[in-house]
Coordinates of C-alpha atoms in Angstrom, one line a residue:
M1 CA -41.7 -43.7 -13.3
E2 CA -38.2 -43.7 -12.0
V3 CA -37.2 -40.6 -14.0
Y4 CA -40.2 -38.7 -12.5
F5 CA -39.3 -39.8 -9.0
E6 CA -35.8 -38.4 -9.6
R7 CA -37.2 -35.2 -11.0
A8 CA -39.5 -34.7 -8.0
I9 CA -36.6 -35.2 -5.6
A10 CA -34.4 -32.8 -7.5
N11 CA -37.1 -30.1 -7.6
V12 CA -38.0 -30.4 -3.9
V13 CA -34.4 -30.6 -2.7
R14 CA -33.4 -27.5 -4.8
H15 CA -36.5 -25.4 -4.4
G16 CA -38.5 -26.7 -1.4
D17 CA -41.9 -28.4 -1.1
T18 CA -43.9 -25.1 -0.9
D19 CA -43.3 -21.4 -0.9
I20 CA -45.3 -21.0 2.3
F21 CA -43.9 -23.3 5.0
P22 CA -40.4 -23.7 6.4
F23 CA -38.5 -26.5 4.6
P24 CA -38.9 -29.8 6.5
I25 CA -35.8 -31.6 7.7
E26 CA -36.7 -34.5 5.4
N27 CA -35.5 -32.5 2.4
H28 CA -32.0 -33.0 3.8
V29 CA -32.6 -36.8 3.8
F30 CA -33.8 -36.8 0.2
F31 CA -30.7 -34.8 -0.8
D32 CA -28.3 -37.2 0.9
C33 CA -30.2 -40.4 0.3
K34 CA -31.6 -39.9 -3.2
D35 CA -31.3 -43.6 -4.3
K36 CA -32.9 -44.9 -1.1
A37 CA -35.7 -42.3 -1.5
V38 CA -36.3 -43.4 -5.1
A39 CA -36.4 -47.0 -3.9
L40 CA -39.1 -46.1 -1.4
L41 CA -41.1 -44.3 -4.0
K42 CA -40.9 -47.2 -6.4
D43 CA -42.2 -49.5 -3.6
M44 CA -45.1 -47.0 -3.0
H45 CA -45.9 -47.1 -6.6
G46 CA -45.9 -50.9 -6.8
S47 CA -47.8 -51.3 -3.6
F48 CA -50.0 -48.2 -3.6
A49 CA -53.0 -49.6 -1.8
H50 CA -50.8 -51.2 0.9
W51 CA -49.0 -47.9 1.5
M52 CA -52.2 -45.9 1.5
A53 CA -53.7 -48.3 4.1
N54 CA -50.7 -48.8 6.3
Y55 CA -48.6 -45.6 5.9
P56 CA -51.1 -43.0 4.8
P57 CA -50.1 -39.4 4.2
A58 CA -50.0 -37.1 7.3
H59 CA -50.3 -33.5 6.2
E60 CA -50.0 -30.4 8.3
T61 CA -52.3 -27.4 7.8
A62 CA -51.9 -23.8 9.0
I63 CA -53.4 -20.4 8.5
S64 CA -51.3 -18.1 6.3
P65 CA -51.9 -14.3 6.5
V66 CA -53.1 -12.4 3.4
G67 CA -52.7 -8.8 4.3
Y68 CA -53.5 -7.5 7.8
T69 CA -56.8 -9.2 8.4
G70 CA -57.2 -11.8 5.7
F71 CA -56.1 -15.5 6.0
R72 CA -56.1 -18.6 3.9
W73 CA -55.5 -22.3 4.7
A74 CA -52.3 -23.7 3.5
T75 CA -51.0 -27.3 3.7
Q76 CA -47.6 -28.8 4.1
L77 CA -47.9 -32.2 2.5
D78 CA -46.4 -35.3 4.0
P79 CA -42.8 -35.1 2.8
L80 CA -42.6 -38.5 1.2
W81 CA -46.1 -38.5 -0.2
N82 CA -45.5 -35.0 -1.6
L83 CA -42.7 -36.5 -3.7
Y84 CA -45.0 -39.2 -4.9
F85 CA -47.8 -36.7 -5.7
L86 CA -45.3 -34.5 -7.6
A87 CA -43.9 -37.4 -9.5
L88 CA -47.4 -38.5 -10.6
V89 CA -48.1 -35.0 -11.9
L90 CA -44.7 -34.7 -13.6
S91 CA -45.4 -38.0 -15.4
I92 CA -48.5 -36.4 -17.1
A93 CA -47.2 -32.8 -17.3
D94 CA -46.4 -32.9 -21.0
A95 CA -49.9 -34.2 -21.8
I96 CA -51.4 -31.4 -19.7
E97 CA -49.3 -28.7 -21.4
A98 CA -50.2 -30.0 -24.8
R99 CA -53.9 -29.8 -23.9
R100 CA -53.7 -26.1 -23.0
I101 CA -53.9 -23.0 -25.2
P102 CA -50.4 -22.6 -26.6
S103 CA -48.3 -20.0 -24.7
S104 CA -47.5 -18.4 -28.1
E105 CA -51.1 -17.1 -28.2
T106 CA -50.3 -15.0 -25.1
N107 CA -53.6 -15.7 -23.3
V108 CA -52.5 -17.9 -20.4
F109 CA -49.3 -17.1 -18.6
S110 CA -49.4 -19.2 -15.4
Y111 CA -47.3 -22.3 -14.8
R112 CA -46.4 -23.3 -18.4
Y113 CA -44.7 -26.6 -18.0
K114 CA -41.1 -26.8 -19.2
W115 CA -38.8 -29.0 -17.4
D116 CA -35.3 -27.6 -16.9
Q117 CA -32.9 -30.4 -16.0
E118 CA -30.1 -28.1 -15.1
N119 CA -32.1 -25.9 -12.6
C120 CA -34.6 -28.7 -11.7
T121 CA -37.5 -26.3 -12.3
M122 CA -40.9 -27.2 -13.7
Y123 CA -42.2 -24.0 -15.2
D124 CA -41.1 -21.7 -18.0
P125 CA -39.5 -18.7 -16.2
T126 CA -40.4 -16.4 -19.2
S127 CA -44.1 -16.9 -18.6
N128 CA -45.0 -15.4 -15.3
W129 CA -47.1 -12.7 -13.6
R130 CA -45.1 -9.9 -15.0
T131 CA -45.4 -11.1 -18.6
F132 CA -49.2 -11.5 -17.9
M133 CA -49.4 -7.8 -16.8
E134 CA -47.3 -6.6 -19.7
A135 CA -49.5 -8.5 -22.2
S136 CA -52.6 -7.1 -20.5
L137 CA -51.3 -3.5 -20.8
R138 CA -50.6 -4.0 -24.5
R139 CA -54.1 -5.3 -25.1
A140 CA -55.6 -2.5 -23.0
E141 CA -54.0 0.0 -25.3
S142 CA -56.0 -1.4 -28.2
S143 CA -59.3 -1.7 -26.2
K144 CA -61.6 0.8 -24.6
Y145 CA -62.5 -1.2 -21.5
V146 CA -60.9 -3.8 -19.2
I147 CA -62.6 -6.3 -16.9
A148 CA -60.3 -7.3 -14.0
C149 CA -61.5 -10.2 -11.8
D150 CA -60.3 -13.2 -9.9
I151 CA -61.8 -16.5 -8.7
S152 CA -63.0 -16.6 -5.1
E153 CA -61.2 -19.2 -2.9
F154 CA -60.0 -21.0 -6.0
Y155 CA -57.8 -23.8 -4.6
S156 CA -60.1 -24.7 -1.7
R157 CA -63.2 -24.8 -3.9
L158 CA -61.8 -26.6 -6.9
G159 CA -63.8 -29.8 -7.4
H160 CA -62.2 -33.2 -7.7
H161 CA -65.0 -34.4 -10.1
R162 CA -64.1 -31.6 -12.5
L163 CA -60.4 -32.5 -12.2
D164 CA -61.3 -36.2 -12.9
N165 CA -63.1 -35.2 -16.0
A166 CA -60.2 -33.0 -17.2
L167 CA -57.7 -35.9 -16.6
A168 CA -60.0 -38.3 -18.4
H169 CA -59.9 -36.1 -21.5
L170 CA -56.1 -36.5 -21.6
E171 CA -56.8 -40.1 -22.6
L172 CA -53.8 -41.4 -20.7
Q173 CA -53.0 -45.1 -21.0
N174 CA -52.3 -45.6 -17.3
D175 CA -53.8 -45.3 -13.8
V176 CA -52.1 -42.1 -12.8
P177 CA -55.4 -40.2 -12.7
W178 CA -56.9 -42.7 -10.3
R179 CA -53.8 -42.5 -8.0
I180 CA -54.0 -38.6 -8.1
K181 CA -57.7 -38.9 -7.2
E182 CA -57.0 -41.3 -4.2
F183 CA -54.2 -39.0 -2.9
L184 CA -56.5 -35.9 -3.1
S185 CA -59.3 -37.7 -1.4
N186 CA -57.0 -38.5 1.5
Y187 CA -55.8 -34.9 1.5
S188 CA -59.3 -33.4 1.7
N189 CA -60.6 -36.0 4.2
T190 CA -62.8 -37.6 1.5
N191 CA -64.4 -34.2 0.6
S192 CA -64.8 -33.9 -3.1
F193 CA -63.1 -30.5 -3.4
G194 CA -59.9 -28.7 -2.6
L195 CA -56.2 -28.7 -3.8
P196 CA -53.2 -28.1 -1.5
V197 CA -52.0 -24.5 -1.7
G198 CA -48.4 -23.7 -2.3
G199 CA -46.9 -26.7 -4.1
P200 CA -46.0 -27.1 -7.8
A201 CA -48.1 -30.2 -8.5
A202 CA -51.4 -28.6 -7.5
R203 CA -50.6 -25.6 -9.6
L204 CA -50.4 -27.6 -12.8
L205 CA -53.6 -29.6 -11.9
S206 CA -55.5 -26.3 -11.3
E207 CA -54.3 -25.1 -14.8
L208 CA -55.7 -28.3 -16.4
V209 CA -59.1 -27.6 -14.8
L210 CA -59.3 -24.0 -15.8
D211 CA -58.3 -24.9 -19.4
Q212 CA -61.9 -25.6 -20.2
V213 CA -62.9 -22.0 -19.3
D214 CA -59.9 -20.7 -21.3
Q215 CA -61.0 -22.7 -24.3
L216 CA -64.6 -21.4 -24.0
L217 CA -63.4 -17.8 -23.9
K218 CA -61.3 -18.5 -27.0
L219 CA -64.2 -20.1 -28.9
E220 CA -66.3 -16.9 -28.2
S221 CA -63.4 -14.8 -29.5
I222 CA -63.2 -13.0 -26.2
P223 CA -59.8 -11.4 -25.9
F224 CA -58.4 -12.2 -22.4
C225 CA -55.3 -12.8 -20.4
R226 CA -55.1 -15.1 -17.4
F227 CA -52.5 -15.8 -14.6
S228 CA -53.7 -18.5 -12.3
D229 CA -57.1 -17.3 -10.9
D230 CA -56.7 -13.7 -12.2
F231 CA -58.6 -12.8 -15.4
H232 CA -58.3 -9.7 -17.6
L233 CA -61.0 -9.4 -20.3
F234 CA -61.0 -6.7 -23.0
A235 CA -64.1 -4.9 -24.4
E236 CA -65.1 -2.0 -26.7
S237 CA -68.0 -0.6 -24.6
T238 CA -69.6 -0.9 -21.2
E239 CA -72.4 -3.1 -22.7
D240 CA -69.7 -5.3 -24.3
A241 CA -67.8 -5.5 -21.0
F242 CA -70.9 -6.6 -19.0
A243 CA -71.7 -9.2 -21.6
K244 CA -68.2 -10.7 -21.4
L245 CA -68.2 -10.5 -17.6
L246 CA -71.5 -12.4 -17.5
F247 CA -70.2 -15.0 -19.9
L248 CA -67.2 -15.7 -17.7
T249 CA -69.3 -15.8 -14.6
D250 CA -71.7 -18.2 -16.1
K251 CA -69.0 -20.6 -17.5
L252 CA -67.1 -20.6 -14.2
Q253 CA -70.2 -21.5 -12.3
R254 CA -71.7 -24.0 -14.7
T255 CA -68.5 -25.9 -15.7
Q256 CA -66.4 -25.6 -12.4
G257 CA -68.8 -24.5 -9.7
L258 CA -66.6 -21.5 -9.1
Q259 CA -67.4 -17.8 -8.5
L260 CA -65.7 -14.5 -8.9
Q261 CA -64.7 -12.4 -6.0
K262 CA -67.3 -9.6 -5.9
A263 CA -65.1 -7.1 -4.2
K264 CA -62.3 -7.5 -6.7
T265 CA -64.4 -7.5 -9.9
R266 CA -64.1 -4.2 -11.8
I267 CA -65.0 -2.8 -15.2
M268 CA -62.7 0.2 -15.9
S269 CA -61.6 2.2 -18.8
S270 CA -58.3 1.2 -20.5
A271 CA -56.8 4.5 -19.3
E272 CA -57.6 3.7 -15.7
F273 CA -56.3 0.2 -16.0
V274 CA -53.0 1.4 -17.4
A275 CA -52.7 4.2 -14.8
T276 CA -53.3 1.9 -11.9
S277 CA -51.3 -1.1 -13.1
P278 CA -48.5 -2.3 -10.7
I279 CA -46.2 -2.2 -13.7
R280 CA -45.9 0.0 -16.7
L281 CA -44.5 -0.8 -20.1
D282 CA -42.8 2.5 -20.3
D283 CA -41.0 1.7 -17.0
H284 CA -39.9 -1.7 -18.3
D285 CA -38.9 -0.5 -21.8
A286 CA -37.2 2.7 -20.7
P287 CA -33.4 3.0 -20.8
A288 CA -31.7 1.8 -17.7
V289 CA -31.3 4.5 -15.1
D290 CA -28.7 4.5 -12.3
P291 CA -30.7 4.0 -9.1
T292 CA -28.2 6.3 -7.2
K293 CA -29.4 9.3 -9.2
I294 CA -33.2 8.9 -8.9
G295 CA -35.8 9.7 -6.2
L296 CA -37.0 7.4 -3.5
Q297 CA -40.3 6.6 -5.2
E298 CA -38.5 5.6 -8.4
K299 CA -36.0 3.6 -6.4
A300 CA -38.8 1.6 -5.0
R301 CA -40.2 0.9 -8.4
S302 CA -36.7 0.1 -9.6
L303 CA -36.2 -2.4 -6.8
L304 CA -39.5 -4.1 -7.6
R305 CA -38.3 -4.6 -11.1
F306 CA -34.9 -5.8 -9.9
S307 CA -34.4 -9.6 -9.8
L308 CA -32.8 -11.1 -6.7
R309 CA -32.5 -14.5 -8.3
F310 CA -29.2 -16.1 -7.2
D311 CA -28.2 -19.7 -7.9
P312 CA -25.7 -21.0 -5.3
Y313 CA -25.2 -24.0 -7.5
S314 CA -23.9 -22.0 -10.4
P315 CA -20.2 -22.4 -11.3
T316 CA -19.9 -18.6 -11.1
A317 CA -21.9 -18.4 -7.9
E318 CA -19.2 -16.3 -6.0
E319 CA -18.9 -13.8 -8.8
D320 CA -22.7 -13.6 -9.2
Y321 CA -23.1 -13.0 -5.5
E322 CA -20.7 -10.1 -5.5
R323 CA -22.3 -8.6 -8.6
L324 CA -25.7 -8.9 -6.9
K325 CA -24.4 -7.1 -3.8
T326 CA -23.0 -4.3 -5.9
E327 CA -26.3 -3.8 -7.7
I328 CA -28.3 -3.8 -4.4
E329 CA -26.0 -1.1 -2.9
K330 CA -27.3 1.3 -5.6
H331 CA -30.9 1.1 -4.3
D332 CA -30.6 2.8 -0.9
I333 CA -32.2 -0.2 0.9
I334 CA -32.0 1.5 4.3
G335 CA -33.8 4.6 3.0
L336 CA -36.5 2.5 1.3
L337 CA -36.9 0.5 4.5
Q338 CA -37.3 3.6 6.7
S339 CA -39.8 5.1 4.3
E340 CA -41.8 1.9 4.3
L341 CA -41.8 1.6 8.1
S342 CA -43.0 5.2 8.4
K343 CA -46.4 4.2 6.8
S344 CA -49.5 3.0 8.7
R345 CA -49.6 0.0 6.3
I346 CA -46.9 -1.5 4.2
H347 CA -46.8 -2.1 0.5
V348 CA -46.6 -5.9 0.8
A349 CA -44.7 -6.6 -2.4
L350 CA -42.2 -3.8 -1.9
A351 CA -41.7 -4.5 1.8
R352 CA -41.0 -8.2 1.1
K353 CA -38.5 -7.3 -1.6
I354 CA -36.7 -4.8 0.8
V355 CA -36.5 -7.4 3.6
A356 CA -35.1 -10.0 1.1
T357 CA -32.3 -7.7 0.2
I358 CA -31.1 -7.2 3.8
R359 CA -28.9 -10.2 3.7
Y360 CA -26.8 -8.6 0.9
L361 CA -26.0 -5.4 2.9
S362 CA -22.8 -4.5 4.6
P363 CA -22.5 -5.8 8.2
Q364 CA -23.4 -2.4 9.9
Q365 CA -26.3 -1.8 7.6
R366 CA -27.5 -5.4 8.0
D367 CA -27.6 -5.0 11.8
E368 CA -29.4 -1.7 11.5
A369 CA -32.0 -3.1 9.1
T370 CA -32.5 -6.2 11.2
L371 CA -33.2 -4.1 14.4
S372 CA -35.6 -1.9 12.4
I373 CA -37.7 -4.8 11.2
I374 CA -37.7 -6.8 14.4
H375 CA -39.0 -3.7 16.3
N376 CA -41.7 -3.1 13.7
S377 CA -43.2 -6.5 13.9
D378 CA -46.8 -5.3 14.1
L379 CA -46.5 -3.2 10.9
L380 CA -44.8 -6.1 9.1
F381 CA -47.4 -8.7 10.2
P382 CA -48.4 -9.5 6.6
I383 CA -44.9 -10.6 5.8
F384 CA -43.6 -11.6 9.2
A385 CA -42.8 -15.2 8.1
S386 CA -40.5 -13.7 5.4
V387 CA -39.0 -11.4 8.1
M388 CA -38.2 -14.5 10.3
N389 CA -36.9 -16.5 7.3
V390 CA -34.5 -13.7 6.3
I391 CA -33.3 -13.2 9.9
K392 CA -32.6 -17.0 10.2
Q393 CA -30.5 -16.9 7.0
L394 CA -28.3 -14.1 8.3
F395 CA -28.5 -14.7 12.0
L396 CA -24.9 -16.0 12.4
E397 CA -23.6 -13.0 10.5
L398 CA -25.2 -10.5 12.9
S399 CA -23.3 -8.9 15.8
N400 CA -23.8 -10.6 19.2
A401 CA -25.7 -7.6 20.5
T402 CA -28.1 -7.7 17.6
Q403 CA -28.6 -11.4 18.0
E404 CA -29.5 -11.0 21.6
I405 CA -32.0 -8.2 20.8
V406 CA -33.7 -10.3 18.1
I407 CA -34.0 -13.3 20.5
E408 CA -35.4 -11.1 23.3
R409 CA -37.9 -9.5 21.0
I410 CA -39.2 -12.8 19.8
L411 CA -39.5 -14.2 23.3
F412 CA -41.3 -11.0 24.4
L413 CA -43.8 -11.4 21.6
I414 CA -44.4 -15.1 22.4
Q415 CA -44.7 -14.5 26.2
S416 CA -47.0 -11.5 25.8
G417 CA -49.4 -13.5 23.7
S418 CA -48.9 -11.3 20.6
H419 CA -51.3 -11.8 17.7
I420 CA -48.3 -12.2 15.5
F421 CA -47.6 -15.6 17.0
R422 CA -51.2 -16.7 17.2
V423 CA -50.5 -17.5 13.6
E424 CA -48.6 -20.8 13.8
L425 CA -46.8 -20.3 10.5
N426 CA -45.1 -17.2 12.0
L427 CA -44.2 -19.2 15.1
A428 CA -42.8 -22.0 13.1
Y429 CA -40.3 -19.6 11.4
A430 CA -39.5 -17.9 14.7
I431 CA -38.6 -21.2 16.4
R432 CA -36.0 -21.7 13.7
V433 CA -34.4 -18.4 14.7
L434 CA -34.6 -19.3 18.4
A435 CA -32.8 -22.5 17.7
Y436 CA -29.6 -20.6 17.2
M437 CA -29.6 -19.4 20.9
P438 CA -29.8 -22.3 23.4
S439 CA -30.2 -20.1 26.5
P440 CA -32.2 -21.4 29.5
K441 CA -34.9 -18.8 28.8
V442 CA -35.3 -20.0 25.2
Q443 CA -35.5 -23.6 26.3
E444 CA -38.1 -22.9 28.9
T445 CA -40.2 -21.1 26.4
L446 CA -40.1 -23.9 23.9
A447 CA -40.8 -26.5 26.5
R448 CA -44.0 -24.6 27.5
L449 CA -45.0 -24.2 23.8
Y450 CA -44.6 -28.0 23.3
N451 CA -46.8 -28.8 26.2
S452 CA -49.5 -26.4 25.1
P453 CA -52.5 -28.1 23.5
S454 CA -53.0 -25.1 21.2
Y455 CA -50.2 -26.1 18.9
T456 CA -50.1 -28.6 16.1
P457 CA -47.3 -31.1 15.1
L458 CA -45.9 -28.4 12.9
I459 CA -44.6 -26.6 16.0
R460 CA -43.9 -29.6 18.2
R461 CA -41.8 -31.2 15.4
D462 CA -39.4 -28.2 15.2
I463 CA -39.2 -27.9 19.0
I464 CA -38.0 -31.5 19.2
L465 CA -35.4 -30.7 16.6
A466 CA -34.3 -27.5 18.4
M467 CA -33.9 -29.5 21.6
A468 CA -31.8 -32.0 19.7
R469 CA -29.6 -29.3 18.3
W470 CA -28.9 -28.1 21.9
R471 CA -28.4 -31.7 23.2
A472 CA -31.1 -31.1 25.8
W473 CA -31.1 -34.7 26.8
P474 CA -33.2 -34.4 30.0
W475 CA -36.1 -33.0 28.0
L476 CA -35.6 -35.5 25.2
S477 CA -35.4 -38.4 27.6
D478 CA -38.6 -37.3 29.2
R479 CA -40.4 -37.3 25.9
R480 CA -39.2 -40.8 25.0
P481 CA -42.1 -42.8 26.6
S482 CA -44.7 -40.8 24.6
F483 CA -43.2 -41.7 21.2
R484 CA -46.1 -44.0 20.3
S485 CA -48.6 -41.2 20.8
M486 CA -46.7 -38.7 18.6
S487 CA -47.7 -37.6 15.2
Q488 CA -45.8 -38.9 12.2
A489 CA -43.8 -35.6 11.9
E490 CA -42.9 -35.7 15.6
R491 CA -41.9 -39.4 15.4
R492 CA -39.5 -38.7 12.6
A493 CA -38.1 -35.7 14.5
F494 CA -37.7 -37.8 17.7
I495 CA -35.9 -40.6 15.8
I496 CA -33.4 -38.0 14.7
A497 CA -33.2 -36.5 18.3
S498 CA -32.7 -40.0 19.8
F499 CA -29.1 -40.0 18.5
K500 CA -28.4 -37.2 21.1
L501 CA -29.4 -39.6 23.9
K502 CA -26.3 -41.7 23.3
D503 CA -26.7 -45.2 24.8
E504 CA -30.2 -44.5 26.0
G505 CA -31.2 -43.6 22.4
K506 CA -29.4 -46.6 21.0
H507 CA -31.2 -49.1 23.2
W508 CA -34.5 -47.3 22.6
R509 CA -34.1 -47.6 18.8
S510 CA -33.1 -51.2 19.0
H511 CA -36.2 -52.0 21.0
L512 CA -38.6 -50.0 18.7
K513 CA -37.1 -50.4 15.3
G514 CA -39.6 -53.1 14.4
E515 CA -42.4 -50.5 14.8
F516 CA -40.7 -48.0 12.4
S517 CA -42.3 -47.4 9.0
P518 CA -40.1 -47.8 5.9
F519 CA -39.7 -44.0 5.8
E520 CA -38.8 -43.8 9.5
K521 CA -36.1 -46.5 8.9
L522 CA -34.7 -44.3 6.2
I523 CA -34.7 -41.3 8.6
Q524 CA -32.8 -43.5 11.2
D525 CA -30.3 -44.7 8.6
W526 CA -29.6 -41.1 7.5
T527 CA -29.2 -39.8 11.0
A528 CA -26.8 -42.7 11.9
S529 CA -24.6 -41.8 8.9
K530 CA -24.6 -38.1 9.8
S531 CA -24.2 -38.4 13.6
G532 CA -20.8 -40.0 13.1
Q533 CA -19.5 -36.8 11.5
P534 CA -17.7 -34.7 14.2
D535 CA -19.0 -31.3 13.1
W536 CA -22.6 -32.4 12.3
N537 CA -25.6 -31.0 14.1
V538 CA -29.3 -31.3 13.5
P539 CA -30.3 -28.9 10.7
L540 CA -33.3 -26.7 11.2

């Protein structure tokens, strides 16, 4: 298993544990203490029942916005247990991929396993949502009708018994399926359904479960394309379309206990499907056009097609970054942003892409764009977490005046009880921006938030770390007696923060170190090694 522990650590350190939550500070520990983290994982594997009984996973859940009024539950898995869960899935990933319909048949495009050692990625980058849409458009051109549908509440409704059955059919000669089952039972509080949203391990397991439906569609010679929970079926008449839709509905219910979303299920002509597609083959295949010489609408479509992928670990990272900046300058980002902010509702994908490009703009444009997005927080509610994340990344590059306006705006929204920060995920990202400005007003606001019973350990953990960054020892010292009643996430954060309490923290750790879990001892050792470095501060 050691190779899979190393792969899990490499993947999480490089790409994060989820695409929903802020990265936990433990990722820094895994990066700096890889060998010690592997040793912990090996001990977990050898003493699985002991760890599950004495150091069980402690996950954090939060509501994640989907549009303006829709929400879904998301989970940030316990950092160490997330590594173990991912390693278990990586150890059987080849067997799962071999079981699925081959990618060469261009039916299933989601999460095709292909480990890339150089980039530490799990999935084939050439098989993605765009290639799924392109294949669907090609098939639509040779069909008369298209059925577009997706599964309702897929991850939260996916049954563990169905997953157990699918794992059993892999005929593995080990107990990995049992370990996965035990982990998921803990995750779902012993409910027999539900996978965590946002992480790579759950994605591959969900694909294994849906493979049965894929195979049944193939056996019936029903032409289809699928990406995750989205299906496109192709038919020659309305009667044929209804028959195929009924077949899919029946198989999802009977084999998996899943249902299609009624509001999103449509039978349409191929012409309508092509006309309303988010992408078009003629756009993709057309000769490259200079974005500086086209209209705003075409610039928006050009930006959506443009890849912002940048690898800071590449040996040519500096040249790649400058090349990316040059290309972005051609897209009139400020014009696109102003156009989007003039609407009553944003185009979520386009707005997220525009916001992501702000960090590559010139200093003056960067400030201008930052002020625009922070003053349009209500309009940008569906992507506000992305807004905060981008502002955090470029905060130190903003002018002092812009920094102060950003902080004041965030504080106003918090203190006025804005609905934006009733979503904890948004608040979690905002706290990481506030951590750059240790003013008395910011400290007072975070202290009040910490004491509020409304907030979960997700928020309190980051407040402890922010206070540690500021060396706010009076507040940290006051929290010390409540250590034993803290959540696991808060405990790890406070162990890190205790190094800002100087002798008080040293004596406290000496007194309580016998109560620390093996993971907490690793956190202590990591912080001890870092705190001796003169320029080091708590990362957040």
